[in-house]
Tab-separated table of C-alpha atoms and ligand atoms in Angstrom:
chain	number	residue	atom	x	y	z
A	1	MET	CA	127.432	100.965	86.936
A	2	LYS	CA	127.614	98.007	89.309
A	3	LYS	CA	125.826	94.954	87.950
A	4	GLU	CA	122.919	93.892	90.146
A	5	LYS	CA	123.161	90.467	91.705
A	6	THR	CA	120.631	87.893	90.608
A	7	ILE	CA	118.598	86.877	93.617
A	8	CYS	CA	116.430	83.851	94.282
A	9	ALA	CA	114.050	82.609	96.964
A	10	ILE	CA	111.145	80.275	97.593
A	11	SER	CA	108.033	82.455	97.476
A	12	THR	CA	105.484	79.969	98.774
A	13	PRO	CA	105.200	78.795	102.383
A	14	ILE	CA	107.577	76.056	103.403
A	15	GLY	CA	105.637	72.820	103.733
A	16	ASN	CA	103.697	70.272	101.732
A	17	GLY	CA	101.311	71.580	99.101
A	18	GLY	CA	100.312	71.199	95.477
A	19	ILE	CA	102.996	73.474	94.144
A	20	SER	CA	105.879	75.637	95.346
A	21	VAL	CA	107.192	78.672	93.537
A	22	VAL	CA	110.881	79.505	93.321
A	23	ARG	CA	111.623	82.977	92.004
A	24	MET	CA	114.713	84.535	90.561
A	25	SER	CA	115.294	88.182	89.664
A	26	GLY	CA	118.267	89.922	88.102
A	27	PRO	CA	120.264	90.129	84.878
A	28	ASP	CA	121.527	86.524	84.968
A	29	SER	CA	118.167	84.878	85.622
A	30	LYS	CA	117.828	83.267	82.225
A	31	ARG	CA	121.482	82.206	82.046
A	32	ILE	CA	121.249	80.564	85.453
A	33	LEU	CA	118.028	78.806	84.490
A	34	GLN	CA	119.734	77.437	81.376
A	35	LYS	CA	122.329	75.734	83.571
A	36	ILE	CA	119.696	73.615	85.320
A	37	THR	CA	117.331	72.733	82.483
A	38	THR	CA	117.263	71.125	79.056
A	39	LEU	CA	114.759	73.775	77.941
A	40	LYS	CA	116.177	76.120	75.277
A	41	THR	CA	115.874	79.345	77.236
A	42	GLU	CA	117.027	81.409	74.253
A	43	SER	CA	113.811	80.622	72.395
A	44	MET	CA	111.510	81.225	75.369
A	45	GLU	CA	108.851	83.877	74.908
A	46	ALA	CA	108.093	86.223	77.781
A	47	ARG	CA	105.134	85.443	80.051
A	48	LYS	CA	104.549	82.004	78.525
A	49	MET	CA	104.570	78.912	80.603
A	50	TYR	CA	106.921	76.086	79.626
A	51	LEU	CA	107.069	72.550	80.925
A	52	ALA	CA	110.715	71.931	81.703
A	53	THR	CA	112.896	69.238	83.180
A	54	ILE	CA	114.894	70.734	86.012
A	55	LYS	CA	118.093	68.976	87.029
A	56	THR	CA	119.552	69.412	90.464
A	57	LYS	CA	122.565	67.721	92.022
A	58	ASN	CA	120.513	64.881	93.437
A	59	PHE	CA	117.196	64.706	91.590
A	60	LYS	CA	115.229	65.687	88.499
A	61	GLU	CA	111.863	67.450	88.484
A	62	LYS	CA	109.247	68.453	85.933
A	63	ALA	CA	108.276	72.056	86.548
A	64	LEU	CA	106.490	74.932	84.861
A	65	VAL	CA	108.733	77.856	84.073
A	66	VAL	CA	107.896	81.457	83.147
A	67	TRP	CA	110.230	84.176	81.985
A	68	PHE	CA	109.397	87.852	82.552
A	69	LYS	CA	111.344	90.249	80.385
A	70	GLU	CA	112.823	93.367	81.924
A	71	PRO	CA	111.140	95.789	82.724
A	72	TYR	CA	107.788	94.002	82.512
A	73	SER	CA	108.109	92.054	85.731
A	74	TYR	CA	107.286	92.511	89.421
A	75	THR	CA	110.797	93.761	90.198
A	76	GLY	CA	111.323	95.519	86.880
A	77	GLU	CA	114.244	93.144	86.180
A	78	GLU	CA	114.584	89.881	84.265
A	79	MET	CA	112.673	87.342	86.265
A	80	ILE	CA	112.152	83.604	86.228
A	81	GLU	CA	109.441	81.778	88.133
A	82	ILE	CA	109.675	78.043	88.583
A	83	GLN	CA	106.520	76.258	89.692
A	84	CYS	CA	107.591	72.895	91.004
A	85	HIS	CA	105.749	70.247	92.972
A	86	GLY	CA	105.061	71.331	96.524
A	87	GLY	CA	107.270	70.090	99.318
A	88	ILE	CA	110.309	71.305	101.155
A	89	ILE	CA	112.873	69.011	99.523
A	90	ILE	CA	112.025	69.821	95.902
A	91	ALA	CA	111.829	73.607	96.307
A	92	ASN	CA	114.959	73.692	98.474
A	93	GLY	CA	116.858	71.480	96.036
A	94	ILE	CA	116.016	73.807	93.143
A	95	LEU	CA	116.881	76.859	95.226
A	96	ASN	CA	120.271	75.413	96.178
A	97	GLU	CA	120.944	74.517	92.573
A	98	LEU	CA	120.242	78.110	91.487
A	99	ILE	CA	122.600	79.355	94.191
A	100	SER	CA	125.329	76.925	93.134
A	101	LYS	CA	124.982	78.229	89.570
A	102	GLY	CA	125.473	81.851	90.547
A	103	ALA	CA	122.286	83.249	92.127
A	104	THR	CA	122.284	84.796	95.602
A	105	LEU	CA	119.682	84.024	98.244
A	106	ALA	CA	117.322	87.035	98.455
A	107	GLU	CA	116.906	88.963	101.675
A	108	SER	CA	113.433	89.452	103.183
A	109	GLY	CA	111.414	91.719	100.930
A	110	GLU	CA	114.216	92.104	98.412
A	111	PHE	CA	112.013	91.452	95.376
A	112	THR	CA	109.628	94.208	96.434
A	113	LYS	CA	112.520	96.478	97.383
A	114	ARG	CA	113.876	96.097	93.863
A	115	ALA	CA	110.415	96.875	92.486
A	116	PHE	CA	110.539	100.114	94.501
A	117	ILE	CA	114.110	100.985	93.500
A	118	ASN	CA	113.285	100.337	89.845
A	119	GLY	CA	110.290	102.669	90.034
A	120	LYS	CA	107.675	99.925	89.614
A	121	ILE	CA	105.888	100.795	92.844
A	122	SER	CA	105.928	103.530	95.460
A	123	LEU	CA	106.917	102.873	99.044
A	124	ASP	CA	103.313	103.030	100.270
A	125	SER	CA	102.236	100.595	97.528
A	126	ALA	CA	104.949	98.197	98.706
A	127	GLU	CA	103.564	98.530	102.220
A	128	GLY	CA	100.135	97.755	100.778
A	129	VAL	CA	101.533	94.498	99.386
A	130	ILE	CA	102.737	93.388	102.799
A	131	ASP	CA	99.467	94.520	104.401
A	132	MET	CA	97.572	92.308	101.954
A	133	ILE	CA	99.739	89.337	102.910
A	134	ASN	CA	99.437	89.960	106.652
A	135	ALA	CA	95.726	90.864	106.593
A	136	GLN	CA	93.660	89.235	109.337
A	137	SER	CA	90.282	90.229	107.937
A	138	GLU	CA	88.612	91.064	104.648
A	139	GLU	CA	88.430	94.757	105.543
A	140	ALA	CA	92.202	94.671	106.086
A	141	VAL	CA	92.608	93.118	102.637
A	142	LYS	CA	90.530	95.942	101.125
A	143	ALA	CA	92.627	98.586	102.875
A	144	GLY	CA	95.837	96.858	101.745
A	145	TYR	CA	94.530	96.658	98.194
A	146	ASN	CA	93.759	100.376	98.108
A	147	LEU	CA	97.271	101.112	99.262
A	148	MET	CA	98.877	98.630	96.885
A	149	THR	CA	97.018	99.968	93.868
A	150	GLY	CA	98.087	103.535	94.508
A	151	GLU	CA	95.040	105.266	96.052
A	152	LEU	CA	97.166	106.993	98.653
A	153	LYS	CA	100.036	107.615	96.263
A	154	ASN	CA	97.713	109.370	93.793
A	155	LYS	CA	96.274	111.519	96.544
A	156	VAL	CA	99.712	112.415	97.891
A	157	ASN	CA	101.012	113.194	94.411
A	158	SER	CA	98.106	115.548	93.754
A	159	LEU	CA	98.626	117.315	97.092
A	160	GLN	CA	102.326	117.642	96.328
A	161	SER	CA	101.637	119.143	92.930
A	162	LYS	CA	99.282	121.694	94.505
A	163	LEU	CA	102.074	122.631	96.900
A	164	THR	CA	104.488	122.938	93.997
A	165	ASP	CA	102.095	125.425	92.359
A	166	CYS	CA	101.895	127.460	95.558
A	167	GLU	CA	105.635	127.411	95.942
A	168	ALA	CA	106.076	128.597	92.370
A	169	LYS	CA	103.781	131.552	93.040
A	170	VAL	CA	105.751	132.455	96.157
A	171	GLU	CA	109.048	132.108	94.261
A	172	VAL	CA	107.824	134.488	91.554
A	173	ALA	CA	107.074	137.061	94.205
A	174	LEU	CA	110.481	136.437	95.766
A	175	ASP	CA	112.162	137.043	92.419
A	176	TYR	CA	110.667	140.532	92.255
A	177	PRO	CA	111.207	141.771	95.785
A	178	GLU	CA	110.754	145.380	94.779
A	179	GLU	CA	107.104	144.699	93.982
A	180	ASP	CA	105.129	143.779	97.063
A	181	ILE	CA	103.209	140.569	96.646
A	182	ASP	CA	99.703	141.745	96.002
A	183	TYR	CA	96.934	140.942	98.406
A	184	SER	CA	94.943	138.820	95.990
A	185	THR	CA	97.959	136.605	95.178
A	186	SER	CA	98.667	135.981	98.839
A	187	GLN	CA	94.990	135.190	99.456
A	188	GLU	CA	95.040	132.824	96.521
A	189	ILE	CA	98.049	130.970	97.958
A	190	LYS	CA	96.430	130.870	101.369
A	191	THR	CA	93.209	129.404	99.960
A	192	GLU	CA	95.153	126.703	98.146
A	193	LEU	CA	97.150	125.848	101.252
A	194	LEU	CA	93.944	125.669	103.288
A	195	ASP	CA	92.528	123.305	100.708
A	196	VAL	CA	95.562	120.993	100.973
A	197	LYS	CA	95.355	121.191	104.756
A	198	GLN	CA	91.690	120.247	104.660
A	199	LYS	CA	92.440	117.197	102.517
A	200	ILE	CA	95.153	116.124	104.955
A	201	ASP	CA	92.678	116.599	107.830
A	202	GLU	CA	90.265	114.258	106.061
A	203	LEU	CA	92.970	111.620	105.693
A	204	LEU	CA	94.043	111.981	109.309
A	205	ALA	CA	90.440	111.532	110.428
A	206	THR	CA	90.635	107.939	109.169
A	207	VAL	CA	93.707	107.005	111.231
A	208	ASN	CA	91.811	105.386	114.088
A	209	THR	CA	89.525	103.360	111.840
A	210	GLY	CA	92.570	102.463	109.753
A	211	ARG	CA	94.379	101.102	112.790
A	212	LEU	CA	91.361	99.053	113.848
A	213	VAL	CA	90.997	97.629	110.360
A	214	LYS	CA	94.643	96.749	109.961
A	215	ASN	CA	95.578	95.538	113.436
A	216	GLY	CA	92.207	94.366	114.644
A	217	ILE	CA	90.108	95.700	117.520
A	218	ASN	CA	91.563	95.087	120.979
A	219	VAL	CA	88.875	93.710	123.254
A	220	LEU	CA	89.873	93.288	126.896
A	221	ILE	CA	87.907	91.118	129.306
A	222	LEU	CA	88.031	92.243	132.934
A	223	GLY	CA	86.157	91.045	135.971
A	224	LYS	CA	86.459	89.515	139.393
A	225	PRO	CA	87.426	85.830	139.747
A	226	ASN	CA	84.765	83.348	138.641
A	227	ALA	CA	82.661	85.973	136.866
A	228	GLY	CA	82.981	83.867	133.704
A	229	LYS	CA	85.685	85.757	131.780
A	230	SER	CA	87.392	82.675	130.382
A	231	SER	CA	84.002	81.180	129.534
A	232	LEU	CA	83.275	84.377	127.630
A	233	LEU	CA	86.588	84.218	125.753
A	234	ASN	CA	85.762	80.651	124.741
A	235	ALA	CA	82.281	81.633	123.618
A	236	LEU	CA	83.632	84.546	121.551
A	237	VAL	CA	86.341	82.566	119.758
A	238	GLY	CA	84.181	79.479	119.380
A	239	TYR	CA	86.350	76.833	121.054
A	240	ASN	CA	87.774	75.985	124.454
A	241	ARG	CA	90.767	78.277	124.372
A	242	ALA	CA	91.040	78.957	128.106
A	243	ILE	CA	90.684	76.714	131.127
A	244	VAL	CA	87.386	77.166	132.961
A	245	THR	CA	86.871	75.883	136.495
A	246	ASP	CA	84.781	76.903	139.484
A	247	ILE	CA	87.967	77.709	141.396
A	248	ALA	CA	88.397	81.459	141.784
A	249	GLY	CA	91.798	82.480	140.377
A	250	THR	CA	91.948	79.879	137.598
A	251	THR	CA	93.398	82.253	134.995
A	252	ARG	CA	96.785	83.594	136.038
A	253	ASP	CA	98.256	85.047	132.856
A	254	THR	CA	96.636	86.967	130.036
A	255	ILE	CA	95.318	84.740	127.242
A	256	GLU	CA	94.893	86.096	123.738
A	257	ASP	CA	92.976	84.882	120.734
A	258	ASN	CA	90.897	86.392	117.997
A	259	TYR	CA	87.675	86.126	116.051
A	260	THR	CA	86.303	87.852	112.987
A	261	TYR	CA	82.950	89.544	112.888
A	262	LYS	CA	81.572	91.431	109.878
A	263	ASN	CA	84.898	91.162	108.053
A	264	LEU	CA	86.890	92.689	110.894
A	265	SER	CA	89.318	91.043	113.254
A	266	PHE	CA	88.854	91.272	117.036
A	267	ASN	CA	91.800	90.482	119.332
A	268	VAL	CA	90.411	89.289	122.642
A	269	THR	CA	92.430	89.195	125.851
A	270	ASP	CA	91.206	87.214	128.834
A	271	THR	CA	92.784	88.213	132.130
A	272	ALA	CA	93.299	87.057	135.697
A	273	GLY	CA	90.322	87.813	137.925
A	274	ILE	CA	90.875	91.050	139.811
A	275	ARG	CA	90.848	90.847	143.615
A	276	GLU	CA	93.171	91.342	146.594
A	277	ALA	CA	95.403	88.423	145.748
A	278	GLU	CA	97.723	86.625	148.125
A	279	SER	CA	99.761	84.633	145.660
A	280	ILE	CA	102.574	86.404	143.849
A	281	VAL	CA	101.677	84.693	140.544
A	282	GLU	CA	98.107	85.869	140.766
A	283	ARG	CA	99.206	89.393	141.712
A	284	ILE	CA	101.453	89.615	138.638
A	285	GLY	CA	98.544	88.361	136.534
A	286	ILE	CA	96.328	91.102	137.934
A	287	GLU	CA	99.009	93.722	137.173
A	288	ARG	CA	99.113	92.463	133.594
A	289	ALA	CA	95.348	92.805	133.348
A	290	GLU	CA	95.645	96.398	134.545
A	291	GLU	CA	98.405	97.196	132.050
A	292	ASN	CA	96.170	96.011	129.216
A	293	VAL	CA	93.551	98.641	129.989
A	294	LYS	CA	95.581	101.315	128.210
A	295	SER	CA	95.783	99.577	124.832
A	296	ALA	CA	92.213	98.247	124.836
A	297	ASP	CA	89.776	99.658	122.292
A	298	VAL	CA	86.834	98.283	124.197
A	299	ILE	CA	86.648	96.717	127.645
A	300	LEU	CA	84.162	94.050	128.565
A	301	VAL	CA	83.570	94.233	132.293
A	302	VAL	CA	82.127	90.855	133.199
A	303	LEU	CA	79.815	90.816	136.197
A	304	ASP	CA	78.295	87.718	137.718
A	305	GLY	CA	74.554	88.285	137.337
A	306	SER	CA	73.786	85.659	139.965
A	307	LYS	CA	75.414	87.795	142.648
A	308	PRO	CA	75.002	91.347	143.849
A	309	ILE	CA	77.824	93.840	143.191
A	310	GLU	CA	80.770	93.133	145.462
A	311	LYS	CA	83.851	95.034	146.573
A	312	ASP	CA	86.053	93.504	143.830
A	313	ASP	CA	83.525	94.608	141.197
A	314	GLU	CA	83.658	98.168	142.536
A	315	LYS	CA	87.431	98.258	142.094
A	316	ILE	CA	87.090	97.134	138.470
A	317	LEU	CA	84.392	99.719	137.770
A	318	SER	CA	86.780	102.425	138.937
A	319	MET	CA	89.635	101.080	136.771
A	320	VAL	CA	87.842	101.572	133.474
A	321	LYS	CA	86.770	105.187	133.773
A	322	ASP	CA	87.343	107.129	130.509
A	323	LYS	CA	87.415	103.934	128.456
A	324	ILE	CA	84.874	102.501	126.046
A	325	VAL	CA	83.197	99.905	128.239
A	326	LEU	CA	80.514	97.337	127.725
A	327	TYR	CA	79.099	95.790	130.911
A	328	VAL	CA	78.469	92.108	130.416
A	329	ILE	CA	76.081	90.598	132.933
A	330	ASN	CA	76.906	86.918	132.767
A	331	LYS	CA	75.102	83.808	134.049
A	332	ILE	CA	71.572	84.937	133.136
A	333	ASP	CA	70.642	81.251	133.171
A	334	LEU	CA	70.777	81.510	136.986
A	335	PRO	CA	68.373	83.501	139.203
A	336	LYS	CA	69.292	87.174	138.961
A	337	LYS	CA	70.806	88.906	141.982
A	338	MET	CA	72.627	91.703	140.190
A	339	ASN	CA	71.333	94.945	141.649
A	340	LYS	CA	72.923	97.474	139.326
A	341	THR	CA	72.167	98.562	135.759
A	342	PHE	CA	74.434	100.270	133.241
A	343	ASP	CA	73.901	102.311	130.088
A	344	GLN	CA	75.950	99.996	127.923
A	345	MET	CA	74.872	96.620	129.180
A	346	VAL	CA	74.392	93.153	127.671
A	347	GLU	CA	73.013	90.144	129.498
A	348	ILE	CA	74.448	86.810	128.412
A	349	SER	CA	75.096	83.248	129.423
A	350	ALA	CA	78.647	82.446	128.378
A	351	ILE	CA	78.446	78.720	129.036
A	352	ARG	CA	75.157	78.370	127.168
A	353	ASN	CA	76.371	80.639	124.376
A	354	GLU	CA	73.267	82.797	124.782
A	355	LYS	CA	73.326	86.367	123.430
A	356	VAL	CA	77.006	86.083	122.547
A	357	ASN	CA	76.303	87.190	118.972
A	358	ALA	CA	74.336	90.156	120.245
A	359	LEU	CA	77.389	91.010	122.325
A	360	LYS	CA	79.610	90.817	119.230
A	361	GLU	CA	77.260	93.191	117.457
A	362	ASP	CA	77.372	95.633	120.385
A	363	ILE	CA	81.175	95.523	120.500
A	364	TYR	CA	81.274	96.207	116.771
A	365	ASN	CA	78.879	99.141	117.017
A	366	LEU	CA	80.740	100.677	119.912
A	367	VAL	CA	84.075	100.957	118.151
A	368	VAL	CA	83.554	100.830	114.426
A	369	ASN	CA	82.718	103.896	112.439
A	370	GLN	CA	80.694	102.303	109.676
A	371	ASN	CA	80.813	105.416	107.515
A	372	MET	CA	84.516	104.928	107.205
A	373	LEU	CA	84.246	101.319	106.110
A	374	SER	CA	82.708	102.099	102.746
A	375	GLY	CA	85.822	100.852	100.969
A	376	GLY	CA	87.351	104.322	100.824
A	377	LEU	CA	90.937	105.163	101.534
A	378	LEU	CA	92.028	104.639	105.133
A	379	ILE	CA	95.325	105.588	106.725
A	380	THR	CA	96.429	102.264	108.191
A	381	ASN	CA	100.094	102.924	108.695
A	382	THR	CA	101.666	104.956	111.518
A	383	ARG	CA	104.471	106.046	109.232
A	384	HIS	CA	101.983	107.577	106.815
A	385	ALA	CA	100.036	109.207	109.645
A	386	ASN	CA	103.209	110.772	111.056
A	387	ALA	CA	104.244	112.113	107.661
A	388	LEU	CA	100.777	113.635	107.207
A	389	ARG	CA	100.975	115.249	110.663
A	390	GLU	CA	104.385	116.713	109.861
A	391	ALA	CA	103.064	118.110	106.577
A	392	GLN	CA	100.104	119.496	108.478
A	393	LYS	CA	102.377	121.318	110.937
A	394	SER	CA	104.394	122.950	108.165
A	395	LEU	CA	101.217	124.014	106.370
A	396	LYS	CA	99.825	125.602	109.526
A	397	CYS	CA	103.040	127.613	109.852
A	398	ALA	CA	102.920	128.704	106.203
A	399	ILE	CA	99.281	129.786	106.500
A	400	GLY	CA	100.021	131.689	109.742
A	401	GLU	CA	102.942	133.448	108.091
A	402	ILE	CA	100.794	134.602	105.187
A	403	GLU	CA	98.129	135.856	107.590
A	404	GLN	CA	100.720	137.848	109.512
A	405	ASN	CA	102.353	139.213	106.362
A	406	MET	CA	105.654	137.648	107.301
A	407	THR	CA	108.537	137.349	104.878
A	408	LEU	CA	107.909	135.124	101.904
A	409	ASP	CA	111.135	133.151	102.384
A	410	LEU	CA	109.584	131.622	105.469
A	411	VAL	CA	106.402	130.737	103.618
A	412	ALA	CA	108.411	129.112	100.827
A	413	THR	CA	110.472	127.088	103.318
A	414	ASP	CA	107.392	125.779	105.086
A	415	ILE	CA	105.645	124.846	101.864
A	416	LYS	CA	108.780	122.954	100.863
A	417	SER	CA	108.859	121.146	104.234
A	418	ALA	CA	105.243	120.079	103.806
A	419	TRP	CA	106.093	118.805	100.321
A	420	LEU	CA	109.048	116.832	101.670
A	421	SER	CA	106.974	115.273	104.450
A	422	LEU	CA	104.351	114.123	101.962
A	423	GLY	CA	107.087	112.645	99.791
A	424	GLU	CA	108.097	110.329	102.610
A	425	ILE	CA	104.817	108.478	102.177
A	426	THR	CA	105.543	107.479	98.600
A	427	GLY	CA	109.257	107.204	99.276
A	428	VAL	CA	110.494	109.942	96.932
A	429	THR	CA	112.047	111.816	99.843
A	430	SER	CA	112.698	108.926	102.249
A	431	ASN	CA	116.203	108.114	103.352
A	432	GLN	CA	117.845	104.765	102.718
A	433	GLU	CA	117.735	103.682	106.341
A	434	ILE	CA	113.952	104.017	106.527
A	435	ILE	CA	113.546	102.182	103.237
A	436	ASN	CA	115.754	99.313	104.446
A	437	THR	CA	113.812	99.031	107.705
A	438	ILE	CA	110.502	98.841	105.867
A	439	PHE	CA	111.600	96.061	103.526
A	440	SER	CA	113.335	94.070	106.235
A	441	LYS	CA	109.888	93.481	107.757
A	442	PHE	CA	108.696	91.707	104.622
A	443	CYS	CA	108.673	87.971	104.327
A	444	LEU	CA	111.284	85.980	102.454
A	445	GLY	CA	110.545	85.523	98.783
A	446	LYS	CA	108.342	88.641	98.503
B	501	GTP	N1	75.588	79.127	135.299
B	501	GTP	C1	76.589	79.671	134.627
B	501	GTP	N2	77.858	79.455	135.021
B	501	GTP	C2	78.855	80.028	134.321
B	501	GTP	C3	78.608	80.859	133.208
B	501	GTP	N3	79.792	81.287	132.752
B	501	GTP	C4	80.736	80.729	133.548
B	501	GTP	N4	80.173	79.974	134.480
B	501	GTP	C5	80.845	79.187	135.523
B	501	GTP	O1	81.571	80.049	136.390
B	501	GTP	C6	82.757	79.410	136.808
B	501	GTP	C7	83.928	80.323	136.509
B	501	GTP	O2	84.059	80.455	135.126
B	501	GTP	P1	85.378	81.007	134.439
B	501	GTP	O3	85.067	81.252	133.018
B	501	GTP	O4	86.531	80.127	134.755
B	501	GTP	O5	85.526	82.362	135.235
B	501	GTP	P2	86.722	83.425	135.208
B	501	GTP	O6	86.128	84.752	135.332
B	501	GTP	O7	87.593	83.174	134.025
B	501	GTP	O8	87.497	83.067	136.547
B	501	GTP	P3	89.048	83.315	136.925
B	501	GTP	O9	89.879	82.812	135.801
B	501	GTP	O10	89.226	82.520	138.145
B	501	GTP	O11	89.216	84.759	137.171
B	501	GTP	C8	82.829	78.075	136.105
B	501	GTP	O12	82.367	77.090	136.961
B	501	GTP	C9	81.887	78.251	134.934
B	501	GTP	O13	81.301	77.051	134.508
B	501	GTP	C10	77.248	81.059	132.826
B	501	GTP	O14	76.930	81.744	131.855
B	501	GTP	N5	76.300	80.453	133.576
B	502	MG	MG1	89.549	82.700	133.837
């Protein structure tokens, strides 16, 4: 068997800080460490921290060193962690020294990939790790944690084992073709398949909430020029992100920022005021605003409350049909001239920061299904959702075939397909290319 390379990387962010962590994983970890320290690595005990002098080509450092014995480590291999003083020069110097003594610089996500290959974690758990790291809100951390600790994996494994039982029953019947499969056996299989299908339905029902939790809620601000859109963006994010002037057409491009509310992340996009524009730059800006309508989870249509509805407002009202819309009547500090009311309407003053929190609450209530935020399992990953949908399709076929008394070979094939699709979630049936793509999106040193 080919000997694995020993890899190393800096696992902490590059920059000044209290400490930096340099990690090494692979069969030569301890030997390589020995070459750069006076510590007697032979007598090290696993998972104990040692104060060691580290010698590099150009400097010495006092660092804390831990050895993890195979297979009791993150990657499942021999591992060394060196906690040195924070700072780019020290961590880089140690890293280069490890490389000069035989280690190889790790690729992005290679530690976690090795953990997966060595059976320490499933593919979905690995994705949970990266979701935890990239989380923009506390709810996203919770969802990542559930994934990382195997909630989905356990569910998928139990569904797969139910399918294996069904398949076994079908195979038995196939082995005795002279005896027709009796009605009660086929009903039994059907009931079990329906049960698996139902459980997949329940998981799929969480996809939308899962996406909102993981990626944040896309809030798009639309309105005619000078309605106060950029003032609203600033009020929502809590600082002067966008330029505000009394000149109509101030914002030309889309401007994005985000805020958190009730542990969720909201991605806000301010846009160019919509009107019949003469300038090419402004027209492109307006097109961009229009393109954003599709991917918005909620649209805030900002109307100037100190003016009656105008032609430009009418155009905007027609653009947002079929979308979740909240009508924001701005400038309530001025005498009211707005002559129209809406079902979903909030009156605010963006520049005085009045009722902006109430608006945040309304946005939250419009898009968030609170029942689904009880800390339960959410499907946050498109790859998982697609695998579940594929499994669902195969199950529907299998159930239909049983109902129509079709040949059992077909039923067996479809049950197997559903099983294979589910296996892609945990990685047992995923191909190498998919696995490589997933890990390449990880950060260096993870
Ligand atoms: N009185 C009052 N004026 C406001 C309020 N919000 C915004 N304004 C004023 O309205 C003008 C336009 O504000 P912006 O936030 O730049 O408006 P906008 O919709 O982004 O405009 P464009 O970028 O040109 O499309 C500025 O002079 C703001 O000070 C408000 O709540 N009350
Ligand atoms: Mg603006």
